[in-house]
Amino acid sequence: MARTVDENPSLELGLDFSNTVDWRNGEKRADSLATFSSLVDWSIKKGIIPSDEAPSILRRAREEHAEESALRKALQLRETIYRIFSAVAHDEHPSVEDVGILNRFLSDYPVSSSIIRTGEEYGWATVPGKGAEGRMLWPIAKSAADLLTSDQLGRVRECANEEEGCGWVFLDETRSGTKKWCSSTGCGNRAKVRAWYERHERAHSHASRVS
Ligand SMILES: [Zn+2]
């Protein structure tokens, strides 16, 4: 049976993919995509592929000795998505090179569309044309392209925790459009704790000065 891909992935899928590395720009950098199978696991978690398809994707990549090159491509896509949306978040234009790389990903995994019957209904089926990784990377690239061309682009932010080099990018869905941190419990909380300590220390040194 033809395996289909979601032609309209969420606008955040590409950003989520970018966020598979923690502390991207900091000393604690931690990459959760260390192997091809971690890419497959992440894709299952995100609903890009069904879990029962994982064995065949892994087998195909192994047989074609494509695990390393597929992971390399995934990381190239991820870093490109980060650079594009980090630029956007800082009110800059992404570089021509990065948009070119994204375009290459979109065209490297050509999709074919056809009509399939599922039960009593008919629907569009989109099947990416090549490579074990195409099933996973095409929807991610498509999501990034959709976001880049959407009216939500002005809501892309990069976490304000530059001190520790968070580097997470996200869509600000608050009504006020003033979301600064990737999460209020993560970086936002750390920033609050830090501010509290700074205030506390200032108050403390002030107190010791006057005494
Ligand atoms: Zn953060």
Coordinates of C-alpha atoms and ligand atoms in Angstrom, one line a residue:
M1 CA 0.0 0.0 0.0
A2 CA 1.2 3.5 -0.8
R3 CA 2.5 5.3 2.2
T4 CA 1.3 8.9 2.1
V5 CA 2.6 12.1 3.6
D6 CA 0.8 15.0 5.0
E7 CA 0.8 17.6 2.4
N8 CA -0.1 20.3 4.9
P9 CA 2.1 19.8 7.9
S10 CA 1.7 22.2 10.8
L11 CA 3.5 25.5 10.4
E12 CA 5.5 24.7 13.6
L13 CA 6.9 21.3 12.4
G14 CA 10.0 22.9 10.9
L15 CA 10.6 25.0 14.0
D16 CA 10.1 21.9 16.2
F17 CA 12.7 20.2 14.1
S18 CA 15.1 23.1 14.6
N19 CA 14.6 22.6 18.3
T20 CA 15.9 19.1 18.4
V21 CA 19.1 20.6 19.6
D22 CA 19.2 22.1 23.1
W23 CA 21.4 25.1 23.9
R24 CA 22.3 25.4 20.3
N25 CA 24.5 28.4 20.8
G26 CA 25.7 27.6 24.3
E27 CA 28.2 25.5 26.1
K28 CA 25.7 22.9 27.2
R29 CA 24.8 22.1 23.5
A30 CA 23.0 18.8 23.4
D31 CA 21.8 17.2 20.1
S32 CA 19.0 14.7 20.3
L33 CA 19.4 13.7 16.7
A34 CA 22.6 11.7 17.0
T35 CA 21.7 8.8 14.8
F36 CA 19.4 8.0 11.8
S37 CA 17.1 6.0 14.1
S38 CA 16.7 9.0 16.4
L39 CA 15.4 10.9 13.4
V40 CA 12.9 8.0 12.8
D41 CA 11.9 8.1 16.4
W42 CA 11.3 11.8 16.4
S43 CA 9.3 11.5 13.1
I44 CA 7.1 8.9 14.8
K45 CA 6.6 11.2 17.8
K46 CA 5.6 14.0 15.6
G47 CA 3.2 11.9 13.6
I48 CA 5.1 12.3 10.4
I49 CA 5.3 8.5 10.0
P50 CA 3.3 5.7 11.6
S51 CA 5.4 3.6 14.0
D52 CA 4.7 0.4 12.1
E53 CA 6.6 1.9 9.2
A54 CA 9.8 2.5 11.1
P55 CA 11.2 -1.1 10.6
S56 CA 11.0 -0.8 6.8
I57 CA 12.6 2.7 6.7
L58 CA 15.4 1.6 9.0
R59 CA 15.9 -1.6 6.9
R60 CA 15.9 0.3 3.7
A61 CA 18.5 2.9 4.9
R62 CA 20.7 0.1 6.2
E63 CA 20.5 -1.9 3.0
E64 CA 21.3 1.2 1.0
H65 CA 24.1 2.2 3.4
A66 CA 22.3 5.5 3.5
E67 CA 22.0 6.1 7.3
E68 CA 24.9 8.5 7.6
S69 CA 24.1 10.5 4.5
A70 CA 20.4 10.6 5.4
L71 CA 21.3 11.9 8.9
R72 CA 23.7 14.4 7.4
K73 CA 20.9 15.7 5.1
A74 CA 18.5 15.9 8.0
L75 CA 21.0 18.0 10.0
Q76 CA 21.7 20.2 7.1
L77 CA 18.0 20.9 6.7
R78 CA 17.7 21.5 10.5
E79 CA 20.5 24.0 10.6
T80 CA 19.2 25.8 7.5
I81 CA 15.7 26.1 9.1
Y82 CA 17.3 27.5 12.2
R83 CA 19.3 30.1 10.3
I84 CA 16.3 31.1 8.2
F85 CA 14.0 31.6 11.2
S86 CA 16.6 33.0 13.5
A87 CA 17.2 35.7 10.9
V88 CA 13.5 36.3 10.5
A89 CA 13.1 36.5 14.3
H90 CA 15.8 39.3 14.3
D91 CA 13.9 41.2 11.5
E92 CA 16.5 40.2 8.9
H93 CA 16.1 38.5 5.6
P94 CA 17.3 34.9 5.5
S95 CA 20.3 34.5 3.2
V96 CA 19.8 33.7 -0.4
E97 CA 22.0 30.6 0.1
D98 CA 19.7 29.2 2.9
V99 CA 16.6 29.8 0.9
G100 CA 18.3 28.0 -1.9
I101 CA 19.1 25.0 0.3
L102 CA 15.5 24.9 1.5
N103 CA 14.4 24.9 -2.2
R104 CA 16.7 22.1 -2.9
F105 CA 15.2 20.0 -0.2
L106 CA 11.7 20.7 -1.6
S107 CA 12.8 19.7 -5.1
D108 CA 15.1 16.8 -4.1
Y109 CA 12.2 14.8 -2.7
P110 CA 9.6 15.2 -5.4
V111 CA 6.2 14.2 -4.4
S112 CA 3.6 12.6 -6.6
S113 CA -0.1 13.1 -5.9
S114 CA -2.8 10.7 -6.7
I115 CA -6.3 9.8 -5.5
I116 CA -6.8 6.9 -3.2
R117 CA -9.8 5.4 -1.7
T118 CA -9.9 5.0 2.1
G119 CA -13.0 3.2 3.1
E120 CA -16.0 5.0 1.6
E121 CA -14.0 8.2 0.9
Y122 CA -11.6 9.4 -1.6
G123 CA -8.6 11.6 -0.8
W124 CA -5.3 12.9 -2.1
A125 CA -2.3 10.8 -1.4
T126 CA 1.1 12.4 -1.6
V127 CA 4.1 10.1 -1.9
P128 CA 7.6 11.5 -1.8
G129 CA 9.7 10.1 -4.6
K130 CA 13.1 9.1 -3.3
G131 CA 15.3 8.1 -0.4
A132 CA 14.5 6.5 2.9
E133 CA 14.7 9.9 4.6
G134 CA 12.4 11.7 2.0
R135 CA 9.3 10.5 3.9
M136 CA 10.5 12.4 6.9
L137 CA 12.4 15.4 5.5
W138 CA 9.9 16.5 2.9
P139 CA 7.1 17.4 5.4
I140 CA 9.6 19.3 7.5
A141 CA 10.9 21.3 4.6
K142 CA 7.3 21.9 3.4
S143 CA 6.4 23.1 6.9
A144 CA 9.3 25.6 6.8
A145 CA 8.3 26.8 3.3
D146 CA 4.7 27.2 4.4
L147 CA 5.7 29.2 7.4
L148 CA 8.1 31.4 5.4
T149 CA 5.3 32.2 3.0
S150 CA 2.5 32.6 5.6
D151 CA 1.1 35.6 7.4
Q152 CA 2.4 34.1 10.6
L153 CA 6.0 34.9 9.7
G154 CA 6.0 38.0 11.9
R155 CA 5.3 35.9 14.9
V156 CA 8.5 33.8 14.7
R157 CA 10.7 34.5 17.7
E158 CA 14.0 33.1 19.0
C159 CA 14.2 32.5 22.7
A160 CA 15.6 35.6 24.5
N161 CA 17.9 33.4 26.7
E162 CA 21.0 34.4 24.7
E163 CA 23.2 34.2 27.7
E164 CA 22.9 30.4 27.8
G165 CA 22.5 30.1 24.1
C166 CA 19.1 28.5 24.1
G167 CA 18.5 29.0 20.4
W168 CA 15.0 27.6 20.3
V169 CA 12.7 29.2 17.7
F170 CA 9.0 29.3 18.1
L171 CA 5.7 30.9 16.9
D172 CA 4.4 33.5 19.3
E173 CA 0.7 32.8 19.6
T174 CA 0.0 35.2 22.4
R175 CA -2.5 38.0 21.6
S176 CA -0.1 40.7 22.6
G177 CA 2.8 39.2 20.5
T178 CA 5.3 39.7 23.3
K179 CA 6.4 36.1 24.1
K180 CA 10.1 36.2 24.8
W181 CA 11.0 32.8 26.1
C182 CA 10.8 29.3 24.6
S183 CA 8.9 28.3 27.7
S184 CA 7.8 30.0 30.8
T185 CA 8.9 27.0 32.9
G186 CA 12.3 26.6 31.2
C187 CA 14.2 29.7 30.0
G188 CA 11.5 32.1 31.2
N189 CA 11.7 30.6 34.7
R190 CA 15.5 30.7 34.7
A191 CA 15.4 34.3 33.7
K192 CA 13.0 35.1 36.5
V193 CA 15.1 33.3 39.0
R194 CA 18.2 35.1 37.7
A195 CA 16.5 38.5 37.9
W196 CA 15.4 37.6 41.5
Y197 CA 18.9 36.8 42.5
E198 CA 20.3 39.9 40.9
R199 CA 17.7 42.1 42.7
H200 CA 18.4 40.2 45.9
E201 CA 22.1 40.7 45.6
R202 CA 21.8 44.4 44.7
A203 CA 19.5 44.8 47.7
H204 CA 21.9 42.9 49.8
S205 CA 25.0 44.8 48.8
H206 CA 23.1 48.1 49.2
A207 CA 22.0 47.0 52.7
S208 CA 25.6 46.1 53.6
R209 CA 26.8 49.4 52.2
V210 CA 24.5 51.5 54.4
S211 CA 25.1 49.5 57.5
Ligands
ZN1 ZN 14.8 29.0 25.7

